Amino acid sequence: MTFFQVLTISILSALLVVGVTAFWGGRADAHSRWAAVDDAGSHFHHGWGNGHGWHGRRGWPVCNGQRIERAERMLAQVRDSLELTAQQEPAWSALNDAVYAGGEMITTACEQWPQDSQAAPERLERVETMLATGLDALRQVRPPFEEFYAVLTDAQRAKLDDLIRHRR
């Protein structure tokens, strides 16, 4: 499976599971976080976290600065691992721009919702908005990702696929 397929399935699955969980359980404040699976490629193979549910080390809130910091770390790790050439830099820059623009879309969606407790219809609306925003962001990232992937050498593609698959 390609990086994009794994990323798409993982993000949409995590958002759906988390959205339904957030809608049906608890409050929409700091104690009931919007979470996504930390390891996008894991498909929950480590369960809910370190035995502590979505709040364990394997889970992380979508609507806070951790998302941005994590994206920056992942992008730096990919760039360092692939040893990009000067000819590959424009495609890498376009991908970075798309990732950050997608992140801004999610940040904007997060900011439009109050963090205090909401009635069930409002919570469901938030779930719908976050899922739609996540899908829009993913659609924005896909073309530059495909262009970036196309300029990689076979060895770089294999390294990226392995990096994403195994998170090493």
CSV table of N, CA and C in Angstrom, one decimal:
chain,number,residue,atom,x,y,z
A,1,MET,N,0.8,-1.2,0.0
A,1,MET,CA,0.0,0.0,0.0
A,1,MET,C,0.9,1.2,0.0
A,2,THR,N,0.5,2.3,-0.7
A,2,THR,CA,1.4,3.5,-0.8
A,2,THR,C,1.2,4.3,0.4
A,3,PHE,N,2.1,5.2,0.6
A,3,PHE,CA,2.0,6.2,1.8
A,3,PHE,C,0.7,6.9,1.8
A,4,PHE,N,0.3,7.4,0.6
A,4,PHE,CA,-1.0,8.1,0.5
A,4,PHE,C,-2.2,7.2,0.9
A,5,GLN,N,-2.2,6.0,0.5
A,5,GLN,CA,-3.3,5.1,0.9
A,5,GLN,C,-3.3,4.8,2.4
A,6,VAL,N,-2.2,4.6,2.9
A,6,VAL,CA,-2.1,4.3,4.4
A,6,VAL,C,-2.5,5.6,5.1
A,7,LEU,N,-2.0,6.8,4.7
A,7,LEU,CA,-2.3,8.0,5.3
A,7,LEU,C,-3.8,8.3,5.3
A,8,THR,N,-4.4,8.1,4.1
A,8,THR,CA,-5.8,8.4,3.9
A,8,THR,C,-6.7,7.5,4.8
A,9,ILE,N,-6.4,6.2,4.7
A,9,ILE,CA,-7.2,5.2,5.5
A,9,ILE,C,-7.1,5.5,7.0
A,10,SER,N,-5.8,5.8,7.4
A,10,SER,CA,-5.6,6.0,8.8
A,10,SER,C,-6.2,7.2,9.3
A,11,ILE,N,-6.1,8.3,8.6
A,11,ILE,CA,-6.7,9.6,9.1
A,11,ILE,C,-8.2,9.5,9.1
A,12,LEU,N,-8.8,9.0,8.0
A,12,LEU,CA,-10.2,9.0,8.0
A,12,LEU,C,-10.8,8.0,9.0
A,13,SER,N,-10.1,6.9,9.2
A,13,SER,CA,-10.5,5.9,10.2
A,13,SER,C,-10.4,6.5,11.6
A,14,ALA,N,-9.3,7.1,11.9
A,14,ALA,CA,-9.1,7.7,13.2
A,14,ALA,C,-10.0,8.8,13.5
A,15,LEU,N,-10.3,9.7,12.5
A,15,LEU,CA,-11.2,10.8,12.7
A,15,LEU,C,-12.6,10.3,12.9
A,16,LEU,N,-13.0,9.3,12.2
A,16,LEU,CA,-14.3,8.7,12.3
A,16,LEU,C,-14.5,8.1,13.7
A,17,VAL,N,-13.6,7.3,14.1
A,17,VAL,CA,-13.6,6.6,15.4
A,17,VAL,C,-13.6,7.7,16.5
A,18,VAL,N,-12.7,8.6,16.4
A,18,VAL,CA,-12.6,9.7,17.4
A,18,VAL,C,-13.8,10.5,17.4
A,19,GLY,N,-14.3,10.9,16.3
A,19,GLY,CA,-15.5,11.7,16.2
A,19,GLY,C,-16.7,11.1,16.9
A,20,VAL,N,-16.9,9.8,16.6
A,20,VAL,CA,-18.0,9.1,17.2
A,20,VAL,C,-17.8,9.0,18.7
A,21,THR,N,-16.6,8.7,19.1
A,21,THR,CA,-16.3,8.6,20.5
A,21,THR,C,-16.5,9.9,21.2
A,22,ALA,N,-16.0,11.0,20.6
A,22,ALA,CA,-16.2,12.3,21.2
A,22,ALA,C,-17.6,12.7,21.3
A,23,PHE,N,-18.4,12.3,20.3
A,23,PHE,CA,-19.8,12.7,20.3
A,23,PHE,C,-20.6,12.0,21.4
A,24,TRP,N,-20.3,10.7,21.5
A,24,TRP,CA,-21.1,9.9,22.4
A,24,TRP,C,-20.6,9.9,23.9
A,25,GLY,N,-19.3,10.2,24.0
A,25,GLY,CA,-18.8,10.1,25.4
A,25,GLY,C,-18.2,11.4,25.9
A,26,GLY,N,-18.6,11.7,27.2
A,26,GLY,CA,-17.9,12.8,27.9
A,26,GLY,C,-18.2,14.2,27.4
A,27,ARG,N,-17.4,15.1,27.9
A,27,ARG,CA,-17.6,16.5,27.5
A,27,ARG,C,-16.5,16.8,26.4
A,28,ALA,N,-16.7,18.0,25.7
A,28,ALA,CA,-15.8,18.4,24.7
A,28,ALA,C,-14.8,19.4,25.2
A,29,ASP,N,-14.3,19.2,26.5
A,29,ASP,CA,-13.3,20.0,27.0
A,29,ASP,C,-12.0,19.3,27.1
A,30,ALA,N,-11.1,19.7,27.9
A,30,ALA,CA,-9.8,19.1,28.0
A,30,ALA,C,-9.8,17.7,28.5
A,31,HIS,N,-10.9,17.3,29.2
A,31,HIS,CA,-11.0,15.9,29.7
A,31,HIS,C,-11.5,14.9,28.6
A,32,SER,N,-12.1,15.5,27.6
A,32,SER,CA,-12.6,14.6,26.5
A,32,SER,C,-12.1,15.2,25.2
A,33,ARG,N,-10.9,14.8,24.9
A,33,ARG,CA,-10.2,15.4,23.7
A,33,ARG,C,-10.6,14.8,22.4
A,34,TRP,N,-10.4,15.7,21.4
A,34,TRP,CA,-10.5,15.2,20.0
A,34,TRP,C,-9.1,14.6,19.8
A,35,ALA,N,-9.1,13.3,19.5
A,35,ALA,CA,-7.8,12.6,19.4
A,35,ALA,C,-7.7,12.0,18.1
A,36,ALA,N,-6.5,11.7,17.7
A,36,ALA,CA,-6.2,10.9,16.5
A,36,ALA,C,-5.1,10.0,16.9
A,37,VAL,N,-5.0,8.9,16.2
A,37,VAL,CA,-4.0,7.9,16.5
A,37,VAL,C,-2.6,8.5,16.1
A,38,ASP,N,-1.7,8.4,17.1
A,38,ASP,CA,-0.4,9.0,17.0
A,38,ASP,C,0.4,8.3,15.8
A,39,ASP,N,0.3,7.1,15.7
A,39,ASP,CA,1.0,6.4,14.6
A,39,ASP,C,0.0,6.1,13.5
A,40,ALA,N,0.0,7.0,12.5
A,40,ALA,CA,-1.0,6.9,11.4
A,40,ALA,C,-0.9,5.6,10.7
A,41,GLY,N,0.2,4.9,10.7
A,41,GLY,CA,0.3,3.7,9.9
A,41,GLY,C,0.0,2.5,10.8
A,42,SER,N,-0.3,2.7,12.1
A,42,SER,CA,-0.4,1.5,13.0
A,42,SER,C,-1.7,0.8,12.8
A,43,HIS,N,-2.8,1.4,12.4
A,43,HIS,CA,-4.1,0.7,12.3
A,43,HIS,C,-4.5,0.1,13.6
A,44,PHE,N,-4.1,0.9,14.7
A,44,PHE,CA,-4.4,0.5,16.1
A,44,PHE,C,-3.7,-0.8,16.5
A,45,HIS,N,-2.6,-1.2,15.9
A,45,HIS,CA,-2.0,-2.4,16.3
A,45,HIS,C,-1.5,-2.4,17.7
A,46,HIS,N,-1.4,-1.2,18.3
A,46,HIS,CA,-1.0,-1.2,19.7
A,46,HIS,C,-2.2,-0.9,20.6
A,47,GLY,N,-3.4,-1.0,20.1
A,47,GLY,CA,-4.5,-0.8,20.9
A,47,GLY,C,-4.8,0.7,21.1
A,48,TRP,N,-5.4,1.0,22.3
A,48,TRP,CA,-5.8,2.3,22.6
A,48,TRP,C,-4.7,3.2,23.1
A,49,GLY,N,-3.5,2.7,23.3
A,49,GLY,CA,-2.4,3.5,23.9
A,49,GLY,C,-1.7,2.6,24.9
A,50,ASN,N,-1.1,3.2,25.8
A,50,ASN,CA,-0.3,2.5,26.8
A,50,ASN,C,-1.3,2.1,28.0
A,51,GLY,N,-2.4,1.5,27.7
A,51,GLY,CA,-3.3,1.1,28.7
A,51,GLY,C,-4.1,2.2,29.3
A,52,HIS,N,-4.0,3.4,28.7
A,52,HIS,CA,-4.7,4.5,29.3
A,52,HIS,C,-5.7,5.1,28.3
A,53,GLY,N,-6.2,4.4,27.4
A,53,GLY,CA,-7.2,4.9,26.5
A,53,GLY,C,-6.6,5.9,25.5
A,54,TRP,N,-7.5,6.7,25.0
A,54,TRP,CA,-7.0,7.7,24.0
A,54,TRP,C,-6.1,8.8,24.6
A,55,HIS,N,-6.0,8.8,25.9
A,55,HIS,CA,-5.1,9.8,26.5
A,55,HIS,C,-3.7,9.3,26.8
A,56,GLY,N,-3.4,8.1,26.4
A,56,GLY,CA,-2.1,7.5,26.6
A,56,GLY,C,-1.1,8.1,25.6
A,57,ARG,N,0.1,7.7,25.7
A,57,ARG,CA,1.2,8.3,24.8
A,57,ARG,C,0.9,8.1,23.4
A,58,ARG,N,0.2,7.1,23.0
A,58,ARG,CA,-0.1,6.8,21.6
A,58,ARG,C,-1.2,7.8,21.0
A,59,GLY,N,-1.9,8.5,21.8
A,59,GLY,CA,-3.0,9.3,21.3
A,59,GLY,C,-2.5,10.8,21.4
A,60,TRP,N,-3.1,11.7,20.6
A,60,TRP,CA,-2.7,13.1,20.7
A,60,TRP,C,-3.9,13.9,20.3
A,61,PRO,N,-4.1,15.1,20.9
A,61,PRO,CA,-5.3,15.9,20.5
A,61,PRO,C,-5.1,16.6,19.2
A,62,VAL,N,-6.1,16.7,18.4
A,62,VAL,CA,-6.1,17.3,17.1
A,62,VAL,C,-6.1,18.8,17.2
A,63,CYS,N,-6.8,19.4,18.1
A,63,CYS,CA,-7.0,20.8,18.2
A,63,CYS,C,-6.1,21.5,19.2
A,64,ASN,N,-4.8,21.2,19.1
A,64,ASN,CA,-3.8,21.9,19.9
A,64,ASN,C,-2.5,22.0,19.2
A,65,GLY,N,-1.5,22.6,19.8
A,65,GLY,CA,-0.2,22.8,19.1
A,65,GLY,C,0.6,21.5,18.9
A,66,GLN,N,0.2,20.4,19.6
A,66,GLN,CA,1.0,19.2,19.4
A,66,GLN,C,0.9,18.7,17.9
A,67,ARG,N,-0.3,18.9,17.3
A,67,ARG,CA,-0.4,18.5,15.9
A,67,ARG,C,0.6,19.2,15.0
A,68,ILE,N,0.8,20.5,15.2
A,68,ILE,CA,1.8,21.2,14.4
A,68,ILE,C,3.2,20.8,14.7
A,69,GLU,N,3.5,20.6,15.9
A,69,GLU,CA,4.9,20.2,16.3
A,69,GLU,C,5.1,18.8,15.7
A,70,ARG,N,4.2,17.9,15.8
A,70,ARG,CA,4.3,16.6,15.3
A,70,ARG,C,4.5,16.6,13.8
A,71,ALA,N,3.7,17.4,13.1
A,71,ALA,CA,3.9,17.5,11.6
A,71,ALA,C,5.3,18.0,11.3
A,72,GLU,N,5.8,19.0,12.0
A,72,GLU,CA,7.1,19.5,11.7
A,72,GLU,C,8.2,18.4,12.0
A,73,ARG,N,8.1,17.7,13.0
A,73,ARG,CA,9.0,16.6,13.3
A,73,ARG,C,9.0,15.5,12.2
A,74,MET,N,7.8,15.1,11.8
A,74,MET,CA,7.6,14.1,10.8
A,74,MET,C,8.2,14.6,9.4
A,75,LEU,N,7.9,15.9,9.1
A,75,LEU,CA,8.5,16.4,7.8
A,75,LEU,C,10.0,16.5,7.9
A,76,ALA,N,10.6,16.9,9.0
A,76,ALA,CA,12.0,16.9,9.1
A,76,ALA,C,12.6,15.5,9.0
A,77,GLN,N,12.0,14.6,9.6
A,77,GLN,CA,12.5,13.2,9.6
A,77,GLN,C,12.5,12.7,8.2
A,78,VAL,N,11.4,12.9,7.4
A,78,VAL,CA,11.3,12.5,6.1
A,78,VAL,C,12.4,13.1,5.2
A,79,ARG,N,12.5,14.4,5.4
A,79,ARG,CA,13.5,15.2,4.6
A,79,ARG,C,14.9,14.7,4.9
A,80,ASP,N,15.3,14.5,6.1
A,80,ASP,CA,16.6,14.0,6.5
A,80,ASP,C,16.9,12.6,6.0
A,81,SER,N,15.9,11.8,6.0
A,81,SER,CA,16.0,10.4,5.6
A,81,SER,C,16.2,10.2,4.1
A,82,LEU,N,15.6,11.1,3.3
A,82,LEU,CA,15.6,11.0,1.9
A,82,LEU,C,16.8,11.6,1.2
A,83,GLU,N,17.5,12.5,1.9
A,83,GLU,CA,18.6,13.2,1.3
A,83,GLU,C,18.3,13.7,-0.1
A,84,LEU,N,17.4,14.7,-0.1
A,84,LEU,CA,16.9,15.2,-1.4
A,84,LEU,C,17.9,16.0,-2.2
A,85,THR,N,17.8,15.9,-3.5
A,85,THR,CA,18.6,16.7,-4.4
A,85,THR,C,18.0,18.0,-4.7
A,86,ALA,N,18.8,18.9,-5.3
A,86,ALA,CA,18.4,20.2,-5.6
A,86,ALA,C,17.2,20.2,-6.6
A,87,GLN,N,17.2,19.2,-7.5
A,87,GLN,CA,16.1,19.1,-8.4
A,87,GLN,C,14.8,18.6,-7.7
A,88,GLN,N,14.9,18.0,-6.6
A,88,GLN,CA,13.7,17.5,-5.9
A,88,GLN,C,13.1,18.6,-4.9
A,89,GLU,N,13.9,19.6,-4.6
A,89,GLU,CA,13.5,20.6,-3.7
A,89,GLU,C,12.2,21.3,-4.0
A,90,PRO,N,11.9,21.7,-5.3
A,90,PRO,CA,10.7,22.4,-5.6
A,90,PRO,C,9.5,21.5,-5.2
A,91,ALA,N,9.5,20.2,-5.5
A,91,ALA,CA,8.4,19.3,-5.2
A,91,ALA,C,8.2,19.2,-3.7
A,92,TRP,N,9.4,19.1,-3.0
A,92,TRP,CA,9.3,19.0,-1.5
A,92,TRP,C,8.7,20.3,-0.9
A,93,SER,N,9.1,21.5,-1.5
A,93,SER,CA,8.6,22.7,-1.0
A,93,SER,C,7.1,22.8,-1.2
A,94,ALA,N,6.6,22.4,-2.4
A,94,ALA,CA,5.2,22.4,-2.7
A,94,ALA,C,4.4,21.5,-1.7
A,95,LEU,N,5.0,20.3,-1.4
A,95,LEU,CA,4.4,19.4,-0.5
A,95,LEU,C,4.3,20.0,0.9
A,96,ASN,N,5.4,20.6,1.4
A,96,ASN,CA,5.4,21.3,2.7
A,96,ASN,C,4.3,22.4,2.7
A,97,ASP,N,4.3,23.2,1.7
A,97,ASP,CA,3.3,24.3,1.6
A,97,ASP,C,1.9,23.7,1.8
A,98,ALA,N,1.6,22.6,1.1
A,98,ALA,CA,0.3,22.0,1.1
A,98,ALA,C,0.0,21.4,2.5
A,99,VAL,N,1.0,20.8,3.1
A,99,VAL,CA,0.8,20.2,4.5
A,99,VAL,C,0.5,21.3,5.4
A,100,TYR,N,1.2,22.4,5.4
A,100,TYR,CA,1.0,23.5,6.3
A,100,TYR,C,-0.4,24.2,6.0
A,101,ALA,N,-0.7,24.4,4.8
A,101,ALA,CA,-2.0,24.9,4.4
A,101,ALA,C,-3.2,24.0,4.9
A,102,GLY,N,-3.0,22.7,4.8
A,102,GLY,CA,-4.0,21.8,5.4
A,102,GLY,C,-4.1,21.9,6.9
A,103,GLY,N,-2.9,22.1,7.5
A,103,GLY,CA,-2.9,22.3,9.0
A,103,GLY,C,-3.6,23.6,9.4
A,104,GLU,N,-3.5,24.6,8.6
A,104,GLU,CA,-4.2,25.8,8.8
A,104,GLU,C,-5.7,25.7,8.7
A,105,MET,N,-6.1,24.8,7.8
A,105,MET,CA,-7.6,24.6,7.6
A,105,MET,C,-8.1,23.9,8.9
A,106,ILE,N,-7.3,22.9,9.4
A,106,ILE,CA,-7.7,22.2,10.6
A,106,ILE,C,-7.7,23.2,11.8
A,107,THR,N,-6.7,24.0,11.9
A,107,THR,CA,-6.6,25.0,13.0
A,107,THR,C,-7.8,26.0,12.9
A,108,THR,N,-8.2,26.4,11.8
A,108,THR,CA,-9.4,27.3,11.6
A,108,THR,C,-10.6,26.6,12.1
A,109,ALA,N,-10.8,25.3,11.7
A,109,ALA,CA,-12.0,24.6,12.1
A,109,ALA,C,-12.0,24.4,13.6
A,110,CYS,N,-10.8,24.1,14.2
A,110,CYS,CA,-10.8,24.0,15.6
A,110,CYS,C,-11.2,25.3,16.4
A,111,GLU,N,-10.7,26.4,15.8
A,111,GLU,CA,-11.0,27.7,16.5
A,111,GLU,C,-12.4,28.1,16.4
A,112,GLN,N,-13.2,27.6,15.5
A,112,GLN,CA,-14.6,28.0,15.4
A,112,GLN,C,-15.5,27.4,16.4
A,113,TRP,N,-15.0,26.4,17.2
A,113,TRP,CA,-15.8,25.7,18.1
A,113,TRP,C,-15.4,26.0,19.5
A,114,PRO,N,-16.3,26.3,20.4
A,114,PRO,CA,-16.0,26.5,21.8
A,114,PRO,C,-15.5,25.2,22.5
A,115,GLN,N,-14.6,25.4,23.4
A,115,GLN,CA,-14.1,24.2,24.1
A,115,GLN,C,-15.0,23.7,25.3
A,116,ASP,N,-16.0,24.5,25.6
A,116,ASP,CA,-16.8,24.1,26.7
A,116,ASP,C,-17.9,23.0,26.3
A,117,SER,N,-18.6,22.5,27.2
A,117,SER,CA,-19.6,21.5,26.9
A,117,SER,C,-20.6,22.0,25.9
A,118,GLN,N,-21.0,21.1,25.0
A,118,GLN,CA,-22.0,21.4,24.0
A,118,GLN,C,-23.1,20.4,24.0
A,119,ALA,N,-24.2,20.9,23.5
A,119,ALA,CA,-25.4,19.9,23.3
A,119,ALA,C,-25.0,18.9,22.2
A,120,ALA,N,-25.7,17.8,22.3
A,120,ALA,CA,-25.4,16.7,21.3
A,120,ALA,C,-25.5,17.2,19.8
A,121,PRO,N,-26.5,17.9,19.4
A,121,PRO,CA,-26.5,18.3,18.0
A,121,PRO,C,-25.3,19.2,17.6
A,122,GLU,N,-24.8,20.0,18.5
A,122,GLU,CA,-23.6,20.8,18.3
A,122,GLU,C,-22.4,19.9,18.2
A,123,ARG,N,-22.3,18.9,19.0
A,123,ARG,CA,-21.2,18.0,19.0
A,123,ARG,C,-21.1,17.2,17.7
A,124,LEU,N,-22.3,16.8,17.3
A,124,LEU,CA,-22.4,16.1,16.0
A,124,LEU,C,-22.0,17.0,14.8
A,125,GLU,N,-22.4,18.2,14.9
A,125,GLU,CA,-22.0,19.2,13.9
A,125,GLU,C,-20.5,19.4,13.8
A,126,ARG,N,-19.9,19.4,15.0
A,126,ARG,CA,-18.4,19.6,15.1
A,126,ARG,C,-17.7,18.4,14.5
A,127,VAL,N,-18.2,17.2,14.8
A,127,VAL,CA,-17.7,16.0,14.2
A,127,VAL,C,-17.7,16.1,12.7
A,128,GLU,N,-18.9,16.4,12.2
A,128,GLU,CA,-19.0,16.5,10.7
A,128,GLU,C,-18.1,17.6,10.1
A,129,THR,N,-18.0,18.7,10.8
A,129,THR,CA,-17.1,19.8,10.3
A,129,THR,C,-15.6,19.3,10.3
A,130,MET,N,-15.2,18.6,11.4
A,130,MET,CA,-13.8,18.2,11.5
A,130,MET,C,-13.5,17.1,10.5
A,131,LEU,N,-14.4,16.2,10.2
A,131,LEU,CA,-14.2,15.2,9.2
A,131,LEU,C,-14.1,15.8,7.8
A,132,ALA,N,-15.0,16.7,7.5
A,132,ALA,CA,-15.0,17.4,6.2
A,132,ALA,C,-13.8,18.2,6.0
A,133,THR,N,-13.3,18.9,7.1
A,133,THR,CA,-12.1,19.7,7.0
A,133,THR,C,-10.9,18.8,6.8
A,134,GLY,N,-10.9,17.7,7.5
A,134,GLY,CA,-9.8,16.7,7.4
A,134,GLY,C,-9.7,16.2,5.9
A,135,LEU,N,-10.8,15.8,5.4
A,135,LEU,CA,-10.9,15.3,4.0
A,135,LEU,C,-10.4,16.4,3.0
A,136,ASP,N,-10.9,17.6,3.2
A,136,ASP,CA,-10.5,18.7,2.3
A,136,ASP,C,-9.0,18.9,2.4
A,137,ALA,N,-8.4,18.9,3.6
A,137,ALA,CA,-7.0,19.1,3.8
A,137,ALA,C,-6.2,17.9,3.1
A,138,LEU,N,-6.7,16.7,3.2
A,138,LEU,CA,-6.1,15.6,2.6
A,138,LEU,C,-6.1,15.7,1.1
A,139,ARG,N,-7.3,16.2,0.5
A,139,ARG,CA,-7.4,16.4,-0.9
A,139,ARG,C,-6.4,17.5,-1.4
A,140,GLN,N,-6.1,18.4,-0.5
A,140,GLN,CA,-5.2,19.5,-0.9
A,140,GLN,C,-3.7,19.0,-0.9
A,141,VAL,N,-3.4,18.0,0.0
A,141,VAL,CA,-2.1,17.5,0.1
A,141,VAL,C,-1.8,16.5,-1.0
A,142,ARG,N,-2.8,15.8,-1.5
A,142,ARG,CA,-2.6,14.6,-2.4
A,142,ARG,C,-1.8,15.0,-3.7
A,143,PRO,N,-2.3,16.0,-4.4
A,143,PRO,CA,-1.5,16.3,-5.7
A,143,PRO,C,-0.1,16.6,-5.5
A,144,PRO,N,0.3,17.5,-4.5
A,144,PRO,CA,1.7,17.8,-4.3
A,144,PRO,C,2.5,16.6,-3.8
A,145,PHE,N,1.8,15.7,-3.0
A,145,PHE,CA,2.5,14.5,-2.6
A,145,PHE,C,2.8,13.6,-3.7
A,146,GLU,N,1.8,13.4,-4.6
A,146,GLU,CA,2.0,12.6,-5.8
A,146,GLU,C,3.1,13.1,-6.7
A,147,GLU,N,3.2,14.4,-6.8
A,147,GLU,CA,4.2,15.1,-7.6
A,147,GLU,C,5.6,14.9,-6.9
A,148,PHE,N,5.6,15.0,-5.6
A,148,PHE,CA,6.9,14.7,-4.9
A,148,PHE,C,7.3,13.3,-5.0
A,149,TYR,N,6.4,12.4,-4.8
A,149,TYR,CA,6.7,11.0,-4.9
A,149,TYR,C,7.2,10.6,-6.3
A,150,ALA,N,6.7,11.3,-7.3
A,150,ALA,CA,7.1,11.0,-8.7
A,150,ALA,C,8.6,11.4,-9.0
A,151,VAL,N,9.1,12.4,-8.3
A,151,VAL,CA,10.4,12.9,-8.6
A,151,VAL,C,11.5,12.1,-7.7
A,152,LEU,N,11.0,11.3,-6.8
A,152,LEU,CA,12.0,10.5,-6.0
A,152,LEU,C,12.6,9.4,-6.8
A,153,THR,N,13.8,9.0,-6.5
A,153,THR,CA,14.4,7.8,-7.1
A,153,THR,C,13.7,6.6,-6.5
A,154,ASP,N,13.9,5.4,-7.2
A,154,ASP,CA,13.4,4.2,-6.6
A,154,ASP,C,13.9,3.9,-5.2
A,155,ALA,N,15.1,4.2,-5.0
A,155,ALA,CA,15.7,4.0,-3.6
A,155,ALA,C,15.0,4.9,-2.6
A,156,GLN,N,14.8,6.2,-3.0
A,156,GLN,CA,14.1,7.1,-2.1
A,156,GLN,C,12.7,6.7,-1.8
A,157,ARG,N,12.0,6.2,-2.9
A,157,ARG,CA,10.6,5.8,-2.7
A,157,ARG,C,10.5,4.6,-1.7
A,158,ALA,N,11.5,3.7,-1.9
A,158,ALA,CA,11.5,2.5,-1.0
A,158,ALA,C,11.8,2.9,0.4
A,159,LYS,N,12.7,3.9,0.6
A,159,LYS,CA,13.0,4.4,1.9
A,159,LYS,C,11.8,5.1,2.5
A,160,LEU,N,11.1,5.9,1.7
A,160,LEU,CA,9.9,6.6,2.2
A,160,LEU,C,8.8,5.6,2.6
A,161,ASP,N,8.5,4.7,1.7
A,161,ASP,CA,7.5,3.6,2.0
A,161,ASP,C,7.9,2.9,3.3
A,162,ASP,N,9.1,2.5,3.4
A,162,ASP,CA,9.5,1.8,4.7
A,162,ASP,C,9.4,2.7,5.9
A,163,LEU,N,9.8,4.0,5.7
A,163,LEU,CA,9.7,4.9,6.8
A,163,LEU,C,8.3,5.1,7.3
A,164,ILE,N,7.4,5.2,6.4
A,164,ILE,CA,6.0,5.4,6.7
A,164,ILE,C,5.4,4.1,7.3
A,165,ARG,N,5.7,3.0,6.7
A,165,ARG,CA,5.2,1.7,7.1
A,165,ARG,C,5.6,1.3,8.5
A,166,HIS,N,6.9,1.6,8.8
A,166,HIS,CA,7.5,1.2,10.0
A,166,HIS,C,7.7,2.3,11.0
A,167,ARG,N,7.6,3.5,10.6
A,167,ARG,CA,7.9,4.7,11.4
A,167,ARG,C,9.2,4.6,12.1
A,168,ARG,N,10.3,4.3,11.3
A,168,ARG,CA,11.6,4.3,11.9
A,168,ARG,C,12.4,5.5,11.5
